[in-house]
Amino acid sequence: MSLLIISILLCLPLSAFSQSSPTGLLVSCGSSEEQTVGSLKYIPDNDFISVGNTTSLKGTDLLPVLSTLRYFPDQFARKSCYVFSVIKGGKYLVRTTYYYGGFDGGIEPPVFDQIIEGTKWSIVNTTEDYANGLSSYYEIIVAATGKNLSVCLARNENTTSHPFISALELELLEGPVYNSTKFTKYALSTVARTTFGDDSSNIISFPDDQFNRLWQPYKDQNPVVNSHFNVTSSDFWNIPPVKAFASAITTSRGKSLQIKWPPVSLPSSRYYIALYFQDCRTPSPFSWRVFSVSINGNDFYKDVNATTKGVTVTGSEWPLSGQTEITLTPHNDTLVGPIINAAEIFQILPLGGRTHTRDVISMESLANNLKNPPSDWIGDPCLPYENSWTGVTCSKDKLARVITLNLTSVGLSGSLSESVAKLTSLQNLWLGGNKLSGSIPEMNTLKDLRTLHLENNQFKGSIPRSLFLLKKLNEIFLQNNKLDGKIPEGVQNRRGLNIKVSPENDPSDSV
């Protein structure tokens, strides 16, 4: 069963950045020095990624953070990843920003995929925004399953040039924010985050929003009112900013309020919806409004009581498709019409699974012991399956396991880490035709190993005798190395075993 992943863009005017420094990590991609926008500080990205090329864009009207980018010209890399140190189990808002600027000499931005951990997040297509002079950003809320969090870009069948990125931001969402979502199974991909009634182009962000979320203004034909009483953010689920309640849309007494929001057609999926309400009048015994909420004709919440203190209502898994219409129907004895101040909607994105932690650690150790591993050997080694590391094939179990490692004749140097013995589901290990040196580690734990190809390298030391005790191993190629000693007597006669060694390691070879 395939999932249609939403790819709605959140467009961002080139000047729409906050003027204070948030507490999260702000990264300017492709920059070699700190970038400042007002008092926002973006740091260079070279501590978080080791692949790709950087370039600067022409144009004096660009914000500094959009004037550089990193792009990834390696057509054979299955993905190119940023990796950040995070708090295991922490909820993070991740935002990626893109501004094309014709860096590749073309006139239209390339289309490509973005991946969060082992899950395909969305397709990046910034063509329309770029044509309108806008940058584009995407957001997702995800829980970290380990001490590192990877954000990757990858080519797809529509990529005509090189994937690229302008900026990347992480913000830890502390406390109960969006806590009705099972982040062990799902992520939340932002569709819209809106304040109603403001007809300006102002975006609410940090410091007004402590988590540096971006709230876009929205105004339709409904009447607009301004609030006469400040709310307290901590009184609301998800802790929206006080400024989100500065204005609202409403209608007259006895009438229902209808809003077509978000103003785009949604693919059939499940969504997390949060709606925020406040009676805008000065506090008094009569400052309340009671109404019911329906979405596309289906009851969402009955008898909401919006006072001057405010209230939030949410739906954690709401099915939607196409254009969405929200209707607020007043209670019979309410003296004023219904009202709405702000709203958020996220597509619920099932996570693409996990790779066994032992295999992740082992593969990272393997990569660290190689002097020139493939450029995509970073991030999750198995997931998504179509973007696994070069030469790596994995099982499709609940926890993915590495079952084949094939890097034959790719110019590897360095050593073979002892951590290979912890890849306990490994069936095929093919590293022949490289320049690997050092000793061959013990692999007695690899009970499922069928084939071992380490020929034509520079391995030294003795041949591990434990190799010949692996009952499923039927092919061992070790010839043309610098190994000492001979294989045990009678091994070559073992039924079903194809073994090749250099003459000096063959016990049947006469001296």
CSV table of C-alpha atoms in Angstrom, one decimal, residues 159-421:
chain,number,residue,atom,x,y,z
A,159,THR,CA,15.9,15.2,-10.9
A,160,THR,CA,17.5,16.9,-13.9
A,161,SER,CA,20.3,18.8,-12.1
A,162,HIS,CA,21.7,18.6,-8.5
A,163,PRO,CA,19.8,18.5,-5.2
A,164,PHE,CA,20.6,21.7,-3.2
A,165,ILE,CA,19.8,23.4,0.1
A,166,SER,CA,20.1,26.9,1.5
A,167,ALA,CA,19.4,26.6,5.2
A,168,LEU,CA,18.5,24.0,7.8
A,169,GLU,CA,17.1,24.6,11.3
A,170,LEU,CA,16.4,22.3,14.3
A,171,GLU,CA,14.4,23.3,17.4
A,172,LEU,CA,13.8,21.1,20.4
A,173,LEU,CA,10.1,21.1,21.3
A,174,GLU,CA,10.0,20.8,25.0
A,175,GLY,CA,7.0,19.9,27.2
A,176,PRO,CA,3.6,18.6,26.0
A,177,VAL,CA,3.7,20.2,22.5
A,178,TYR,CA,1.8,17.9,20.0
A,179,ASN,CA,2.0,15.1,22.6
A,180,SER,CA,-1.1,13.3,21.4
A,181,THR,CA,0.9,12.1,18.4
A,182,LYS,CA,2.7,8.7,18.7
A,183,PHE,CA,6.1,9.9,17.6
A,184,THR,CA,7.4,6.3,17.9
A,185,LYS,CA,5.3,5.6,14.8
A,186,TYR,CA,4.6,8.9,13.1
A,187,ALA,CA,6.1,12.3,12.2
A,188,LEU,CA,4.0,15.5,11.6
A,189,SER,CA,4.7,17.2,8.2
A,190,THR,CA,3.5,20.8,8.3
A,191,VAL,CA,0.8,21.8,5.8
A,192,ALA,CA,-0.2,25.1,7.3
A,193,ARG,CA,0.2,27.2,10.4
A,194,THR,CA,-2.0,30.2,10.3
A,195,THR,CA,-3.2,33.3,12.1
A,196,PHE,CA,-6.6,34.6,11.0
A,197,GLY,CA,-7.6,38.1,10.2
A,198,ASP,CA,-4.2,39.8,9.8
A,199,ASP,CA,-4.1,41.3,6.3
A,200,SER,CA,-0.4,42.2,6.5
A,201,SER,CA,2.5,40.1,5.3
A,202,ASN,CA,3.9,39.7,8.7
A,203,ILE,CA,5.0,36.3,9.8
A,204,ILE,CA,5.0,35.5,13.6
A,205,SER,CA,8.1,33.8,14.6
A,206,PHE,CA,10.8,33.9,17.4
A,207,PRO,CA,10.8,35.6,19.9
A,208,ASP,CA,7.0,35.7,19.9
A,209,ASP,CA,7.0,32.0,19.3
A,210,GLN,CA,9.4,30.4,21.7
A,211,PHE,CA,9.9,27.4,19.4
A,212,ASN,CA,10.6,29.6,16.3
A,213,ARG,CA,7.6,28.2,14.5
A,214,LEU,CA,6.4,30.4,11.6
A,215,TRP,CA,2.7,31.5,11.6
A,216,GLN,CA,1.5,32.8,8.2
A,217,PRO,CA,-1.3,35.4,8.1
A,218,TYR,CA,-4.7,34.5,6.4
A,219,LYS,CA,-7.6,36.7,5.6
A,220,ASP,CA,-10.8,36.0,3.7
A,221,GLN,CA,-14.2,37.8,3.2
A,222,ASN,CA,-15.3,37.2,6.8
A,223,PRO,CA,-15.3,40.2,9.3
A,224,VAL,CA,-12.1,40.8,11.3
A,225,VAL,CA,-11.9,41.7,15.0
A,226,ASN,CA,-9.0,42.5,17.2
A,227,SER,CA,-8.4,41.2,20.7
A,228,HIS,CA,-8.9,43.4,23.8
A,229,PHE,CA,-7.3,40.9,26.2
A,230,ASN,CA,-3.9,39.1,26.1
A,231,VAL,CA,-3.9,35.4,26.7
A,232,THR,CA,-1.2,33.3,28.3
A,233,SER,CA,0.5,30.9,25.9
A,234,SER,CA,1.0,28.2,28.5
A,235,ASP,CA,-2.8,27.9,29.0
A,236,PHE,CA,-3.1,26.4,25.5
A,237,TRP,CA,-2.1,23.0,24.2
A,238,ASN,CA,0.9,23.4,21.9
A,239,ILE,CA,1.8,26.8,23.4
A,240,PRO,CA,0.9,29.1,20.5
A,241,PRO,CA,2.3,32.7,20.7
A,242,VAL,CA,0.3,35.5,22.3
A,243,LYS,CA,0.5,37.4,19.0
A,244,ALA,CA,-1.5,34.6,17.3
A,245,PHE,CA,-4.5,35.9,19.2
A,246,ALA,CA,-4.2,39.6,18.2
A,247,SER,CA,-6.8,39.2,15.5
A,248,ALA,CA,-9.5,36.8,14.5
A,249,ILE,CA,-12.3,36.3,11.9
A,250,THR,CA,-15.9,36.1,13.0
A,251,THR,CA,-19.4,36.6,11.8
A,252,SER,CA,-22.6,38.1,13.1
A,253,ARG,CA,-24.9,36.7,15.7
A,254,GLY,CA,-26.9,33.6,14.6
A,255,LYS,CA,-24.8,32.9,11.6
A,256,SER,CA,-22.3,30.1,11.0
A,257,LEU,CA,-18.7,31.0,10.2
A,258,GLN,CA,-17.3,29.1,7.2
A,259,ILE,CA,-13.6,29.0,6.2
A,260,LYS,CA,-12.0,27.2,3.4
A,261,TRP,CA,-8.7,26.4,5.0
A,262,PRO,CA,-6.1,25.4,4.3
A,263,PRO,CA,-6.4,27.2,0.9
A,264,VAL,CA,-5.1,24.1,-1.0
A,265,SER,CA,-6.5,20.7,-2.1
A,266,LEU,CA,-5.2,18.0,0.2
A,267,PRO,CA,-4.2,14.5,-0.8
A,268,SER,CA,-6.2,11.7,0.9
A,269,SER,CA,-4.5,11.1,4.2
A,270,ARG,CA,-4.8,11.5,7.9
A,271,TYR,CA,-4.1,14.9,9.5
A,272,TYR,CA,-3.4,16.4,12.9
A,273,ILE,CA,-5.5,19.6,13.4
A,274,ALA,CA,-5.3,22.2,16.1
A,275,LEU,CA,-7.7,25.1,16.3
A,276,TYR,CA,-7.3,28.1,18.6
A,277,PHE,CA,-10.1,30.4,19.8
A,278,GLN,CA,-10.5,33.4,22.1
A,279,ASP,CA,-13.4,35.7,22.8
A,280,CYS,CA,-11.9,39.0,21.7
A,281,ARG,CA,-13.9,41.3,24.0
A,282,THR,CA,-12.9,42.9,27.3
A,283,PRO,CA,-13.4,40.3,30.1
A,284,SER,CA,-16.9,40.4,31.6
A,285,PRO,CA,-19.6,37.9,32.7
A,286,PHE,CA,-20.8,37.9,29.0
A,287,SER,CA,-17.4,37.4,27.3
A,288,TRP,CA,-17.9,33.9,26.0
A,289,ARG,CA,-19.0,32.3,22.8
A,290,VAL,CA,-20.3,28.7,22.4
A,291,PHE,CA,-20.3,27.0,19.1
A,292,SER,CA,-19.7,23.6,17.5
A,293,VAL,CA,-17.0,22.8,14.9
A,294,SER,CA,-17.4,20.6,11.8
A,295,ILE,CA,-15.0,19.8,9.1
A,296,ASN,CA,-16.3,19.0,5.7
A,297,GLY,CA,-19.7,18.4,7.3
A,298,ASN,CA,-18.4,16.0,9.9
A,299,ASP,CA,-18.6,16.8,13.6
A,300,PHE,CA,-15.1,17.8,14.9
A,301,TYR,CA,-15.9,19.3,18.3
A,302,LYS,CA,-19.3,20.1,20.0
A,303,ASP,CA,-20.0,23.1,22.2
A,304,VAL,CA,-16.6,24.8,22.3
A,305,ASN,CA,-16.7,27.5,24.9
A,306,ALA,CA,-14.4,30.3,23.8
A,307,THR,CA,-13.8,32.8,26.7
A,308,THR,CA,-11.3,35.6,26.9
A,309,LYS,CA,-8.8,33.2,28.4
A,310,GLY,CA,-9.0,31.1,25.2
A,311,VAL,CA,-9.3,27.4,24.3
A,312,THR,CA,-7.7,24.8,22.0
A,313,VAL,CA,-9.4,21.9,20.3
A,314,THR,CA,-7.5,19.2,18.4
A,315,GLY,CA,-8.0,16.2,16.3
A,316,SER,CA,-5.0,13.8,16.3
A,317,GLU,CA,-5.9,11.6,13.3
A,318,TRP,CA,-8.5,13.3,11.0
A,319,PRO,CA,-9.1,11.9,7.5
A,320,LEU,CA,-9.2,14.6,4.8
A,321,SER,CA,-9.1,14.8,1.0
A,322,GLY,CA,-9.5,17.7,-1.4
A,323,GLN,CA,-10.6,21.2,-0.4
A,324,THR,CA,-11.3,21.5,3.4
A,325,GLU,CA,-14.1,23.6,4.8
A,326,ILE,CA,-14.3,24.4,8.5
A,327,THR,CA,-17.7,25.5,9.8
A,328,LEU,CA,-18.4,27.0,13.2
A,329,THR,CA,-22.1,26.8,14.2
A,330,PRO,CA,-23.2,29.0,17.1
A,331,HIS,CA,-25.1,27.7,20.1
A,332,ASN,CA,-28.7,29.1,20.2
A,333,ASP,CA,-28.2,31.3,23.3
A,334,THR,CA,-24.9,32.8,22.2
A,335,LEU,CA,-25.2,36.6,21.8
A,336,VAL,CA,-22.3,36.9,19.3
A,337,GLY,CA,-21.1,34.9,16.3
A,338,PRO,CA,-18.4,32.2,16.5
A,339,ILE,CA,-14.7,33.2,16.2
A,340,ILE,CA,-11.4,31.7,15.3
A,341,ASN,CA,-7.9,33.1,15.9
A,342,ALA,CA,-5.4,30.5,14.6
A,343,ALA,CA,-4.9,27.0,13.4
A,344,GLU,CA,-2.4,24.3,12.5
A,345,ILE,CA,-2.6,21.3,10.3
A,346,PHE,CA,0.0,18.6,9.7
A,347,GLN,CA,-0.1,15.5,7.6
A,348,ILE,CA,0.5,12.4,9.7
A,349,LEU,CA,3.5,10.7,8.2
A,350,PRO,CA,4.1,7.0,9.1
A,351,LEU,CA,7.8,6.4,9.8
A,352,GLY,CA,9.6,4.2,7.4
A,353,GLY,CA,10.9,1.8,10.0
A,354,ARG,CA,14.2,1.5,11.9
A,355,THR,CA,17.5,-0.1,11.3
A,356,HIS,CA,18.7,-2.3,14.2
A,357,THR,CA,20.8,-0.1,16.5
A,358,ARG,CA,23.6,-2.6,16.6
A,359,ASP,CA,23.9,-2.6,12.8
A,360,VAL,CA,23.8,1.2,12.6
A,361,ILE,CA,26.7,1.4,15.1
A,362,SER,CA,28.6,-1.3,13.4
A,363,MET,CA,28.3,0.3,9.9
A,364,GLU,CA,29.3,3.7,11.3
A,365,SER,CA,32.5,2.0,12.7
A,366,LEU,CA,33.1,0.3,9.4
A,367,ALA,CA,32.9,3.7,7.7
A,368,ASN,CA,35.2,5.3,10.2
A,369,ASN,CA,37.9,2.7,9.5
A,370,LEU,CA,37.8,3.2,5.8
A,371,LYS,CA,39.8,6.1,4.4
A,372,ASN,CA,37.5,6.7,1.4
A,373,PRO,CA,34.1,5.1,1.9
A,374,PRO,CA,31.3,6.0,-0.6
A,375,SER,CA,30.0,9.5,-0.2
A,376,ASP,CA,26.6,8.4,0.9
A,377,TRP,CA,27.9,6.3,3.8
A,378,ILE,CA,26.2,8.6,6.4
A,379,GLY,CA,22.8,8.6,8.0
A,380,ASP,CA,20.7,5.5,8.1
A,381,PRO,CA,22.6,2.6,6.3
A,382,CYS,CA,19.4,0.8,5.3
A,383,LEU,CA,16.5,3.2,5.1
A,384,PRO,CA,14.7,4.2,3.0
A,385,TYR,CA,15.5,0.9,1.2
A,386,GLU,CA,15.9,2.7,-2.2
A,387,ASN,CA,18.4,5.1,-0.5
A,388,SER,CA,20.5,2.6,1.4
A,389,TRP,CA,24.2,3.1,1.5
A,390,THR,CA,26.0,2.2,-1.7
A,391,GLY,CA,26.8,-1.5,-1.7
A,392,VAL,CA,24.5,-2.2,1.3
A,393,THR,CA,21.4,-4.5,1.0
A,394,CYS,CA,19.1,-4.9,4.0
A,395,SER,CA,16.3,-7.1,5.2
A,396,LYS,CA,12.7,-5.7,5.3
A,397,ASP,CA,12.1,-6.9,8.8
A,398,LYS,CA,10.5,-4.7,11.6
A,399,LEU,CA,14.1,-3.8,12.4
A,400,ALA,CA,16.1,-3.7,9.2
A,401,ARG,CA,19.3,-5.7,9.2
A,402,VAL,CA,22.3,-5.5,6.9
A,403,ILE,CA,22.4,-8.8,4.9
A,404,THR,CA,24.9,-7.9,2.1
A,405,LEU,CA,27.9,-5.6,1.9
A,406,ASN,CA,29.3,-5.5,-1.7
A,407,LEU,CA,32.1,-2.9,-2.4
A,408,THR,CA,34.1,-4.9,-4.9
A,409,SER,CA,36.8,-3.0,-6.7
A,410,VAL,CA,35.8,0.5,-5.6
A,411,GLY,CA,39.2,1.7,-4.5
A,412,LEU,CA,38.7,1.3,-0.8
A,413,SER,CA,41.7,1.7,1.6
A,414,GLY,CA,42.0,1.5,5.4
A,415,SER,CA,41.1,-1.5,7.5
A,416,LEU,CA,38.2,-3.8,8.1
A,417,SER,CA,36.8,-2.9,11.5
A,418,GLU,CA,36.2,-5.6,14.1
A,419,SER,CA,32.6,-4.3,14.3
A,420,VAL,CA,31.8,-6.3,11.2
A,421,ALA,CA,31.4,-9.3,13.6
